[in-house]
Coordinates of C-alpha atoms and ligand atoms in Angstrom, one line a residue:
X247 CA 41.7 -9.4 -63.8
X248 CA 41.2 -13.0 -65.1
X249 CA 38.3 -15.1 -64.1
X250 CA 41.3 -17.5 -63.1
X251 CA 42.8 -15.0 -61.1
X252 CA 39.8 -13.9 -59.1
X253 CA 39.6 -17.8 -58.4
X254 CA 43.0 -18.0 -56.8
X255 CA 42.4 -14.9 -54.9
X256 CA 39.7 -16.3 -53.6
X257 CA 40.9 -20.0 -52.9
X258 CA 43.3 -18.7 -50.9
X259 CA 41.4 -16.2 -49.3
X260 CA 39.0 -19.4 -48.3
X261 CA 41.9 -21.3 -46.9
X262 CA 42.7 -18.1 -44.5
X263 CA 39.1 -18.9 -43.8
X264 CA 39.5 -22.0 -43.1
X265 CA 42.6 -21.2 -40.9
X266 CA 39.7 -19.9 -38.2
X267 CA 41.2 -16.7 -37.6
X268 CA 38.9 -14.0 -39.8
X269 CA 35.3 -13.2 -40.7
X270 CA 33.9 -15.2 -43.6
X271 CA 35.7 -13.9 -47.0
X272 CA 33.1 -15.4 -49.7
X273 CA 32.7 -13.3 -52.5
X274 CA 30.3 -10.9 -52.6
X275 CA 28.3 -12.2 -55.9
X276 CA 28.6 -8.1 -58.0
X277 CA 32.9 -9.6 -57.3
X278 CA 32.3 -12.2 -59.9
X279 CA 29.9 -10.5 -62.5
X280 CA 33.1 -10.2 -64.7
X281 CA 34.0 -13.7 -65.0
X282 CA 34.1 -15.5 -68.1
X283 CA 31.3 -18.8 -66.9
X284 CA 28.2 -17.3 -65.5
X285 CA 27.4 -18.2 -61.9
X286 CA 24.2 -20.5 -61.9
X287 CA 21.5 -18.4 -60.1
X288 CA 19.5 -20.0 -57.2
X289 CA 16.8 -18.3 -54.8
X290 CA 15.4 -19.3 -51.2
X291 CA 11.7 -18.4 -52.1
X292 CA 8.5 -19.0 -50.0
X293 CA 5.7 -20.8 -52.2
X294 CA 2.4 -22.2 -51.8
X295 CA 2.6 -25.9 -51.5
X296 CA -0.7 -27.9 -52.1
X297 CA -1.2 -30.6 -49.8
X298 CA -3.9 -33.1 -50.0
X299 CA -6.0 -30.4 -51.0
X300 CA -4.7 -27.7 -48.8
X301 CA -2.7 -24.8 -49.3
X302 CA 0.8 -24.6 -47.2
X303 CA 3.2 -21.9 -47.4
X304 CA 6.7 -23.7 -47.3
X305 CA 10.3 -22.6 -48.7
X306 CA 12.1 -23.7 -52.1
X307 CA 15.3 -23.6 -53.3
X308 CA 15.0 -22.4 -57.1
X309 CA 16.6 -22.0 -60.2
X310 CA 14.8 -19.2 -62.4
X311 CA 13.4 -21.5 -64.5
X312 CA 11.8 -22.8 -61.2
X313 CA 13.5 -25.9 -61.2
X314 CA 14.5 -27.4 -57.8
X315 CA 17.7 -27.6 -57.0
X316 CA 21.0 -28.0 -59.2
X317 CA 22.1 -30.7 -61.8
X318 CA 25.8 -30.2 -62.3
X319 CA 27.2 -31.8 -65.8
X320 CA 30.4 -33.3 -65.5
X321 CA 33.5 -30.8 -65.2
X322 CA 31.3 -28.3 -64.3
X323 CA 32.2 -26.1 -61.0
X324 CA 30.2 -25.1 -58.5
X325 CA 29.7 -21.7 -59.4
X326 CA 26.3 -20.5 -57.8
X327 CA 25.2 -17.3 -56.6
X328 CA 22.2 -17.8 -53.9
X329 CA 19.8 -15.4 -53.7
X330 CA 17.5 -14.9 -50.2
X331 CA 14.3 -14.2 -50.6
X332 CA 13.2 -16.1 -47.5
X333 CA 11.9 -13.0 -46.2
X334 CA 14.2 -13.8 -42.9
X335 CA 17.9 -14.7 -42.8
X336 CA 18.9 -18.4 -43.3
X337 CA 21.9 -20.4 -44.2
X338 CA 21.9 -23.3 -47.1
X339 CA 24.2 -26.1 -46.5
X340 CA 25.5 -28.2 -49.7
X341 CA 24.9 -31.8 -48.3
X342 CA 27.5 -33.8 -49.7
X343 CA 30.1 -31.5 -50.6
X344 CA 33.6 -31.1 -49.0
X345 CA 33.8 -27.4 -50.1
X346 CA 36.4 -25.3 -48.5
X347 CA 35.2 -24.1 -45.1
X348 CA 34.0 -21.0 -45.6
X349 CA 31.5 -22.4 -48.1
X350 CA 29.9 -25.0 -46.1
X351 CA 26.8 -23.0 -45.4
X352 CA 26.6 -22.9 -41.7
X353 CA 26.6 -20.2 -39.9
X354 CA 28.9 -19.8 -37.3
X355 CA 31.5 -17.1 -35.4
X356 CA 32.9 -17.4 -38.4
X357 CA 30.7 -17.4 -40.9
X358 CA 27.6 -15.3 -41.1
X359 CA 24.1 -15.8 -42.0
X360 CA 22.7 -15.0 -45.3
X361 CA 20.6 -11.9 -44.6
X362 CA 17.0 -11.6 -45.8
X363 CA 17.2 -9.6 -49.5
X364 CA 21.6 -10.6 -49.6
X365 CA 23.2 -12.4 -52.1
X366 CA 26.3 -15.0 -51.4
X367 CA 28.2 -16.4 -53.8
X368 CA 29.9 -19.6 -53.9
X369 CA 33.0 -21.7 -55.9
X370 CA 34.6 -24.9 -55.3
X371 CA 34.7 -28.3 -57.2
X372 CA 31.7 -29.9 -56.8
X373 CA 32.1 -33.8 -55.3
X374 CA 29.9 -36.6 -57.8
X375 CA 27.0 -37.9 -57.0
X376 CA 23.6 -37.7 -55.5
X377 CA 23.9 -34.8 -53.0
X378 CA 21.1 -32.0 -51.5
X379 CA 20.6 -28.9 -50.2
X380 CA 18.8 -27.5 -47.5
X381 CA 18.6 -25.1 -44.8
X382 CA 21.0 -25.2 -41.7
X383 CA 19.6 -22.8 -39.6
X384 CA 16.5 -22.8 -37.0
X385 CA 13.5 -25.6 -38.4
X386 CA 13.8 -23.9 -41.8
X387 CA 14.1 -27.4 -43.0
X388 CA 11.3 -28.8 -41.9
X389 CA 8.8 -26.1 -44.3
X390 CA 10.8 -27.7 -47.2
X391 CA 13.5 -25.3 -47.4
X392 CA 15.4 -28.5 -49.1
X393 CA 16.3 -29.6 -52.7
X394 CA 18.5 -32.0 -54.9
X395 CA 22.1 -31.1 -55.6
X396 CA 23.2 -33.9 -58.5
X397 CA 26.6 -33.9 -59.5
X398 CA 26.6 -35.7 -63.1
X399 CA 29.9 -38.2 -63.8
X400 CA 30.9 -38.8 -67.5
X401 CA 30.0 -42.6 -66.8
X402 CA 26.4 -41.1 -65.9
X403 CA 26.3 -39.7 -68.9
X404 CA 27.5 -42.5 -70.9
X405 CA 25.6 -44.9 -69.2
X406 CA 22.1 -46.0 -70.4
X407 CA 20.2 -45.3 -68.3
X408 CA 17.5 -42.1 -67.4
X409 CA 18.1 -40.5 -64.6
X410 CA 14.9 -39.9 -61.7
X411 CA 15.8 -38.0 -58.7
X412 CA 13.4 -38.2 -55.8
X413 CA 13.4 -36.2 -53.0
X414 CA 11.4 -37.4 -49.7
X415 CA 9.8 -35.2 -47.4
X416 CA 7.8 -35.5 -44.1
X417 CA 5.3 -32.2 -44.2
X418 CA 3.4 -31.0 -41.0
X419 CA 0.5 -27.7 -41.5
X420 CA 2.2 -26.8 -38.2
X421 CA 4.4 -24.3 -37.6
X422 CA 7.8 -26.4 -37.1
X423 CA 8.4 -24.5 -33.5
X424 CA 5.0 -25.2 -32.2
X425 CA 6.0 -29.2 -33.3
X426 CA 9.5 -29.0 -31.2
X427 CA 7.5 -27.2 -28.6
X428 CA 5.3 -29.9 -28.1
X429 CA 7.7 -31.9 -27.9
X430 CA 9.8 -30.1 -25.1
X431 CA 7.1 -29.2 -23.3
X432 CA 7.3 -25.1 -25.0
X433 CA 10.8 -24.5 -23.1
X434 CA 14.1 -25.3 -24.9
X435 CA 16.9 -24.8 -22.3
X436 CA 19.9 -24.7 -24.7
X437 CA 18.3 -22.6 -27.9
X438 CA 18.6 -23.3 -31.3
X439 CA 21.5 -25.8 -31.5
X440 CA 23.8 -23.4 -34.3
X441 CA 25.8 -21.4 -31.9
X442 CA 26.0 -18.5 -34.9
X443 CA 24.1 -16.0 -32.2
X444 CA 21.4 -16.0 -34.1
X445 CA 19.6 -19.0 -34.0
X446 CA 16.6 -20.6 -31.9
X447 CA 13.6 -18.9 -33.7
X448 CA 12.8 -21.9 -35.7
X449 CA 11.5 -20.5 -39.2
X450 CA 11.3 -17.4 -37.8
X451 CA 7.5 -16.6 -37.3
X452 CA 6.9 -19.1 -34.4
X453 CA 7.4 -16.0 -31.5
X454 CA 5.0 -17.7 -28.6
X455 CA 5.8 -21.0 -27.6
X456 CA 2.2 -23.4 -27.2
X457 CA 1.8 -25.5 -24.7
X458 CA 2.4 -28.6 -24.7
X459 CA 0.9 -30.9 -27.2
X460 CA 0.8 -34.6 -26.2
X461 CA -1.1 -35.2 -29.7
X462 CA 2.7 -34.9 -30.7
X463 CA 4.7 -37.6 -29.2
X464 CA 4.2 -41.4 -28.8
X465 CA 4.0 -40.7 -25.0
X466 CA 4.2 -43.5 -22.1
X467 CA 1.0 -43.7 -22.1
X468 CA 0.7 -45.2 -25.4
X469 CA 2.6 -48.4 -24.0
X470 CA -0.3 -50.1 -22.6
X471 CA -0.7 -53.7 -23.3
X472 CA 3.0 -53.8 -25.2
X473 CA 3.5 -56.9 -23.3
X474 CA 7.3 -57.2 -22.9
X475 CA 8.5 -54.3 -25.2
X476 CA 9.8 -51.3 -23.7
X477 CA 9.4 -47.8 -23.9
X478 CA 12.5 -47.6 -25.7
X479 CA 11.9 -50.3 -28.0
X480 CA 8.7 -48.8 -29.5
X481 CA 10.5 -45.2 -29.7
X482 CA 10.8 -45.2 -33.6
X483 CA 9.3 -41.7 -34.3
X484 CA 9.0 -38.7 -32.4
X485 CA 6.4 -36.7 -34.4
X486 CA 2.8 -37.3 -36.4
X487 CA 3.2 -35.9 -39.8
X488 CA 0.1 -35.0 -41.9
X489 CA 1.9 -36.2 -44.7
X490 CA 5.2 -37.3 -46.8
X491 CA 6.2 -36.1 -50.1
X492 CA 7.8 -37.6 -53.1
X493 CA 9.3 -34.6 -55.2
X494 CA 6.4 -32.2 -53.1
X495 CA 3.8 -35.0 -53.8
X496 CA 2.1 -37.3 -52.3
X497 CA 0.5 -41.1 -53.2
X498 CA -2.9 -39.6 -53.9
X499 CA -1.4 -37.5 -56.6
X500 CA 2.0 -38.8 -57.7
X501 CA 4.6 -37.8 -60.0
X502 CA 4.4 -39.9 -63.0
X503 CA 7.9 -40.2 -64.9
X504 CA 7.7 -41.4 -68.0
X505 CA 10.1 -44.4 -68.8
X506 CA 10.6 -46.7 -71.9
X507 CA 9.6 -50.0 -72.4
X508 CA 12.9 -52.3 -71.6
X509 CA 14.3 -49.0 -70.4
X510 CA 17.1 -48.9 -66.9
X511 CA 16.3 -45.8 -65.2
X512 CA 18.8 -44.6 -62.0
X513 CA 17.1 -43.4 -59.4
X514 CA 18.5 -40.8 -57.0
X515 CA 17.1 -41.2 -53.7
X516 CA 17.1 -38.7 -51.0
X517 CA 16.0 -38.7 -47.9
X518 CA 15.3 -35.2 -47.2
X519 CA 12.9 -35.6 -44.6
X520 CA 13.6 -34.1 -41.2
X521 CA 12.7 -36.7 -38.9
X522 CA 11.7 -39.8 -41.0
X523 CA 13.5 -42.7 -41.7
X524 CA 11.9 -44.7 -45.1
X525 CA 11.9 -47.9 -46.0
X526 CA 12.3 -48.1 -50.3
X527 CA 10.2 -50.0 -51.8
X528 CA 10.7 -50.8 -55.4
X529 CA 7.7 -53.0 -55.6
X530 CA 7.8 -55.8 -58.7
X531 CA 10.8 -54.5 -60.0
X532 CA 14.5 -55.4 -59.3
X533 CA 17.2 -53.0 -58.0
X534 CA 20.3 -52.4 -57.6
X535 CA 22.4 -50.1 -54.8
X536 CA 25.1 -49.0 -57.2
X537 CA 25.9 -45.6 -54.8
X538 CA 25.4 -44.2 -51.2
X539 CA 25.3 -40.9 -50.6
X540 CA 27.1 -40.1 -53.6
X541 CA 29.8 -42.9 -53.8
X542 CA 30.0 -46.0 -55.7
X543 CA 29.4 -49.4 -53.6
X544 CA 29.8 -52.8 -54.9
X545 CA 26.4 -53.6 -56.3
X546 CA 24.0 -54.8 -54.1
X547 CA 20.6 -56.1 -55.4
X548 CA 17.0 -56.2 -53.6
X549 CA 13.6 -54.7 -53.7
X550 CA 13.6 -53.2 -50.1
X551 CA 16.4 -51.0 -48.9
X552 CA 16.5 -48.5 -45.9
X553 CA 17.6 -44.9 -45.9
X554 CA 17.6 -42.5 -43.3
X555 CA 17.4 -38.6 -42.7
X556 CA 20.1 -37.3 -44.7
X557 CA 21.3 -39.8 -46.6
X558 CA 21.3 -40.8 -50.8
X559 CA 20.8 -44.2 -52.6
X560 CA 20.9 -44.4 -56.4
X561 CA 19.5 -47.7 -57.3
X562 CA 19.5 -48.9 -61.1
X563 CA 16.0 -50.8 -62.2
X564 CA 15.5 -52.4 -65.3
X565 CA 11.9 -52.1 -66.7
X566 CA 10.4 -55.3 -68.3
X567 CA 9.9 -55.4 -71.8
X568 CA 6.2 -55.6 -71.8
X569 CA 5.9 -51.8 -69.9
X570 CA 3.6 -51.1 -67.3
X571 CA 3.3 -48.7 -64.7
X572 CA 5.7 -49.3 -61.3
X573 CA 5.4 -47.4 -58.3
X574 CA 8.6 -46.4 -56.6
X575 CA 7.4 -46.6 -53.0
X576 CA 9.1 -45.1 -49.9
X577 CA 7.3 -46.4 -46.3
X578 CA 8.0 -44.4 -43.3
X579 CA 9.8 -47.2 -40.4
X580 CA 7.5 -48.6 -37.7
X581 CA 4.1 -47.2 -39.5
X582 CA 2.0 -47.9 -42.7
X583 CA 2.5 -44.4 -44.0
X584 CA 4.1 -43.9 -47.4
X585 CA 4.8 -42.1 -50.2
X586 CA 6.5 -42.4 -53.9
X587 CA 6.3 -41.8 -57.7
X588 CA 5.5 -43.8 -60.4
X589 CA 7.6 -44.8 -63.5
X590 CA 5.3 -45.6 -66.5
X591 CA 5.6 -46.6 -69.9
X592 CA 4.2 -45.1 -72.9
X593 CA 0.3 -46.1 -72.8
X594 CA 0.5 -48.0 -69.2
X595 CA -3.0 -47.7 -66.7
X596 CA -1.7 -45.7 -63.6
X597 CA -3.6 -47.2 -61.0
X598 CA -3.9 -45.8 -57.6
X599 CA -1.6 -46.4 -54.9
X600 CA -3.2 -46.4 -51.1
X601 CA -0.8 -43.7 -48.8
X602 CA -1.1 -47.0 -46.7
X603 CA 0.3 -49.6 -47.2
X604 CA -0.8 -53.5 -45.7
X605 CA 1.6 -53.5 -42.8
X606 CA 3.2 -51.5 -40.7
X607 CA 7.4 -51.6 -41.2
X608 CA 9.9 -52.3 -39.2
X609 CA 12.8 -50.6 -38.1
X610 CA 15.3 -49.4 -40.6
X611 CA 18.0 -51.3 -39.7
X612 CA 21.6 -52.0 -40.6
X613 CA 20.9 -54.8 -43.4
X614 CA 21.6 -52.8 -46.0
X615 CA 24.6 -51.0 -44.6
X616 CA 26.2 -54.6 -43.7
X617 CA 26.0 -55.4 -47.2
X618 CA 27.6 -52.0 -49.1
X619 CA 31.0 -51.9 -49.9
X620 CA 32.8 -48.9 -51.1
X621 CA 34.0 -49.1 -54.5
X622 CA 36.9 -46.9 -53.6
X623 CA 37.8 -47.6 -50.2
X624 CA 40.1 -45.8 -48.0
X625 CA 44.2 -46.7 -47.9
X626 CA 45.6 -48.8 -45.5
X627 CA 47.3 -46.5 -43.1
X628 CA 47.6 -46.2 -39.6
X629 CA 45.1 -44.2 -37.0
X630 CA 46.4 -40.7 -36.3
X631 CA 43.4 -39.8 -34.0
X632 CA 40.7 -42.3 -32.6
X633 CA 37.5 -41.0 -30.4
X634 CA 34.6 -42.6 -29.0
X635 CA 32.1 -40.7 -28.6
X636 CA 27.9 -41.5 -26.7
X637 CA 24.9 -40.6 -28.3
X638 CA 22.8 -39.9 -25.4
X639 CA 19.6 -37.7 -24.3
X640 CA 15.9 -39.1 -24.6
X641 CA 12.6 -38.1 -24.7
X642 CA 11.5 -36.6 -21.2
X643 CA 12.7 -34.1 -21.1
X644 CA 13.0 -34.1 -24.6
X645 CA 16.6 -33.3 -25.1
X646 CA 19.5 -34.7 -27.6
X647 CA 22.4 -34.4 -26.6
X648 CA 26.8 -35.9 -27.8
X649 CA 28.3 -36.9 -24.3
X650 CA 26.0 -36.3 -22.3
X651 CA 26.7 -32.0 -23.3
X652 CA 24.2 -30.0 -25.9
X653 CA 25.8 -28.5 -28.9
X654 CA 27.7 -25.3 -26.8
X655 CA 28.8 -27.1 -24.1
X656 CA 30.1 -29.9 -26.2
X657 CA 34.0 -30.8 -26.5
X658 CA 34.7 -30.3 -30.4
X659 CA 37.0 -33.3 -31.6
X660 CA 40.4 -31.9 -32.6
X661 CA 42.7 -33.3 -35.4
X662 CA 45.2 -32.2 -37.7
X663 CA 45.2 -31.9 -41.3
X664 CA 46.4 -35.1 -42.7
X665 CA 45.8 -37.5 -39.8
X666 CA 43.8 -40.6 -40.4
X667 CA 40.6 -40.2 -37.9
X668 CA 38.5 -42.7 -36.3
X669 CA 35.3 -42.0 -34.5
X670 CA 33.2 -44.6 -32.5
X671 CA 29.8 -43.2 -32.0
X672 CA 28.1 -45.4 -29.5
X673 CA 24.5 -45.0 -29.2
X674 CA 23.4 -44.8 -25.7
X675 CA 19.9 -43.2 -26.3
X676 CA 16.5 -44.6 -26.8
X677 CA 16.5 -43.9 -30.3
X678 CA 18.5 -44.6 -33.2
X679 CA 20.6 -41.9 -34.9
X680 CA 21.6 -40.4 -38.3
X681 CA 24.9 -39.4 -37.5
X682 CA 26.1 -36.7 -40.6
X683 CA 29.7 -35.2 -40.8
X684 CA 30.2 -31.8 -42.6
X685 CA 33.7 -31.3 -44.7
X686 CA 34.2 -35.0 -45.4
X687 CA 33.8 -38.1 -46.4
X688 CA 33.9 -41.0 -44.3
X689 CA 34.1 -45.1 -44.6
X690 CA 31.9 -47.2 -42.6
X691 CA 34.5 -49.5 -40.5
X692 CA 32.5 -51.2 -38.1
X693 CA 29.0 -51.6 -37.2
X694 CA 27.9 -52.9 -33.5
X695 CA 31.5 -53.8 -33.0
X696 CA 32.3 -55.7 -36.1
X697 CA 34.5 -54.6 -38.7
X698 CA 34.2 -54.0 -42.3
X699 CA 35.0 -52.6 -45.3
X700 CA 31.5 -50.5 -45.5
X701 CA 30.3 -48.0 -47.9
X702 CA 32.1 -44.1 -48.0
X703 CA 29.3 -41.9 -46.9
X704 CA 28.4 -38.7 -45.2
X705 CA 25.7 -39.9 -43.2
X706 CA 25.6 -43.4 -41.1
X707 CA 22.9 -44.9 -39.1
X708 CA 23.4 -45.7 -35.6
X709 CA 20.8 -47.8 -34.4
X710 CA 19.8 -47.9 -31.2
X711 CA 21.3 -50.0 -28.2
X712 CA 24.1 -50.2 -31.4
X713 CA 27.6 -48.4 -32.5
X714 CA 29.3 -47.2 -35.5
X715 CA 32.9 -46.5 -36.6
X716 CA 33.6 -44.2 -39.3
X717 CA 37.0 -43.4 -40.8
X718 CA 38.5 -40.5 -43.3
X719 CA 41.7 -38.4 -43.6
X720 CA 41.2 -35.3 -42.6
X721 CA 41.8 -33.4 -45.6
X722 CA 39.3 -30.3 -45.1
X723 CA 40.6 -27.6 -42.5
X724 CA 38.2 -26.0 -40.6
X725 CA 35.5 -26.4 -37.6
X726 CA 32.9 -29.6 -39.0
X727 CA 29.7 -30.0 -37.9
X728 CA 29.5 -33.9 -36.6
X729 CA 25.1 -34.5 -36.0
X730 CA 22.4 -36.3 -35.7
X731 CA 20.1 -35.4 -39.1
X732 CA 17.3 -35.8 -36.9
X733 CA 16.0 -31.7 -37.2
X734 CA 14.5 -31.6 -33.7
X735 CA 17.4 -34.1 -31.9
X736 CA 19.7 -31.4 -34.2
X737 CA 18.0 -28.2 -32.9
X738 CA 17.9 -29.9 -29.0
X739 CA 21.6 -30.3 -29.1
X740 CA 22.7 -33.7 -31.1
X741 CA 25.4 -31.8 -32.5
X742 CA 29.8 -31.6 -32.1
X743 CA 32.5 -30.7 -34.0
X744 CA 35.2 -32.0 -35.6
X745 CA 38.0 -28.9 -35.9
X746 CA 40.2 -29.7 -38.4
X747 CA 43.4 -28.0 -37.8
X748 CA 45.9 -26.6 -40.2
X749 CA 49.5 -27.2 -38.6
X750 CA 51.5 -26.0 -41.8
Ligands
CU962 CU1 19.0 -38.2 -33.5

């Protein structure tokens, strides 16, 4: 059989799939040993992690050279068999692609976990960009189980400029479920938020729940002597991190890139943390938004942009002439915390940056969004399906939730294949939102009530006490996740779907 065959085989056995009827039919990865391109090998690893001095077992996603992640040249599939060797199940999800169903990596009815010690193979056209990968199952996420997915464009390529990919982080020493516990009070009423049957046991050595931990949460009784503000008004952040990584480093030991004197570098920036949103900081140099979340935007210069859980930026900087060293900062909203990397030229003092910076930040807000446009907007066409949908749920008790309904009592959004969508998500919840949808695309087309022409994205702040409107075709069949990238409003129940359904 020809590796072209087997492909065709297998698209269509993906699309039957997708039709929601069957069990999962990926590939088992022996299937494709025959084929002509060699599938790129990637493991789910545990490794030690080092910490501001301390050792931490986390997770990594690896390729056997150990490097993190995938960098995809252009015209090049995705063709990647993923190896677990978690040491307990787990399910990667390709953030940014619109594979075909089956491949999404969520587990569902559908679509099983990856075993502990199993194989799955995967192959669909990989979408441009500045994309990640990470766990969807349990708090997996949280212990780093996370890496960048970059999807290289012949322009890229042709472009002068070097690429640097970040990756943020927030890390905790704590076991992930004893953080949600504190948070909930040790009792989660509606499990682990993936409805695959198998979820809820966080990253699967938490067994006990702790009591509670106040030490945890910004809790009422922080809001003495807040003069006017209100609880909801301070409720930025729900958890104390011990620290926030820059490619698994932080500010007291940095990355150092090397760049060249003169020299444009792109950055890829992703916000991989689970539950912080950062404020970029480019310091003295210039930048410019040229991407979000994979898709070219109308350029958009400044020094400070905002990006929250889930979501890319790739920012173009041009290093002055005279070299020097230039930290690439990224502060964590409403504290003084940060992290970042350093781009330095060839013989440049790298000074040390303070984890702290001056001031605390603000909120990350919808500046930046109001100011992205898509370089390759959406068709004029009209609406085959509109929804509005609440954000709601809060803090006490500490419970997320689409509707008023946790993720298995929610009402999945229904359209069918080809229909222009629309979704209002209106944010009735004291916090703000990272609102991600799985399978597609979307264009931002109003913010807080006002329309625009906004960036195509996969992830969209809703801020609080504020609404968005995102549009697409729906092009993808298949059930979608639609949720907040927030891990623990995620794992609470911050989580639809959008079921996509084949009518032909
Ligand atoms: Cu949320």
């Amino acid at each position: 059989m020809t590796s072209l065959q087997t492909r065709r085989r297998f698209l269509a056995s993906a699309a039957s799939a997708a039709a929601l009827g069957g069990l999962s039919t990926l590939i088992p990865a022996v299937a494709r040993q025959a084929r002509a391109a060699a599938p790129l090998r990637l493991a789910v690893e545990r490794r030690v992690l080092e910490v501001m001095g301390k050792p931490a077992s986390v997770f990594g996603i690896r390729q056997p050279d150990s490097t993190s992640g995938l960098f995809l040249d252009p015209g090049q599939r995705f063709l990647v068999d993923l190896a677990n060797r978690a040491g307990e199940d787990t399910v990667i999800h390709w953030h940014g692609m619109t594979p075909p169903y089956a491949q999404d990596g969520v587990a569902d009815a559908n679509r099983p976990l990856i075993r502990d010690g199993a194989s799955q193979g995967y192959d669909f056209e990989p979408r441009p960009g500045t994309h990640w990968m990470h766990s969807h199952h349990g708090l997996q996420e949280q212990l780093l189980m996370a890496a960048p997915l970059i999807v290289r464009t012949a322009d890229d390529q042709r472009a002068d400029a070097q690429e640097v990919t970040v990756l943020l982080h927030d890390f905790t020493f704590k076991d992930p479920a004893e953080v949600l516990a504190g948070l909930t009070g040790g009792g989660m009423k509606h499990g682990g938020g993936h409805g695959s049957g198998h979820g809820g046991h966080g990253s699967g050595h938490g067994g006990a729940m702790p009591m509670m931990d106040h030490s945890n949460m910004k809790g009422m009784g922080d809001m003495k002597g807040m003069g006017g503000m209100t609880m909801a008004a301070m409720d930025l952040n729900d958890v104390e991190y011990d620290a926030y990584l820059a490619n698994d480093r932080t500010l007291d030991d940095p990355e150092v890139v090397r760049v060249e004197r003169g020299g444009r570098v792109r950055l890829r920036l992703i916000n991989g943390a689970t539950s912080t949103a950062f404020h970029i900081d480019l310091g003295a140099l210039d930048g410019t938004v040229v991407a979000a979340d994979g898709n070219p935007v109308q350029p958009v210069s400044g020094r400070r942009f905002g990006m929250v859980m889930g979501q890319r930026l790739d920012i173009l900087v041009q290093l002055p002439a005279e070299g020097g060293a230039f930290p690439i900062l990224a502060q964590r909203e409403g504290e003084r915390q940060r992290t970042g990397i350093v781009l330095a030229t060839p013989g440049a003092a790298v000074g040390r940056t303070a984890g702290l910076a001056d001031a605390a930040a603000g909120p990350v807000d919808l500046s930046l969004e109001r100011r992205l446009t898509a370089l390759d907007p959406l068709s004029e066409r009209p609406e085959g399906a509109a929804f509005t949908i609440r954000l709601t749920g809060g803090m006490a008790p500490y419970v997320w939730t689409i509707d008023d309904r946790p993720f298995g009592e929610h009402r999945p959004l229904t359209v069918r294949k080809g229909q222009r969508v629309s979704i209002t998500m209106v944010n009735e919840s004291p916090m703000a939102h990272p609102m991600h949808l799985h399978g597609q695309h979307f264009q931002v087309t109003a913010l807080n009530g006002t329309a625009l022409a906004g960036a195509v994205r996969d992830t969209v702040l809703v801020p609080m006490n504020g609404s968005a409107t995102i549009a697409f075709d729906a092009d993808n069949p298949g059930r979608w996740p639609l949720h907040c990238h927030n891990l623990l409003h995620m794992a609470t129940g911050m989580m639809t779907e959008l079921v996509c359904e084949q009518t032909i």
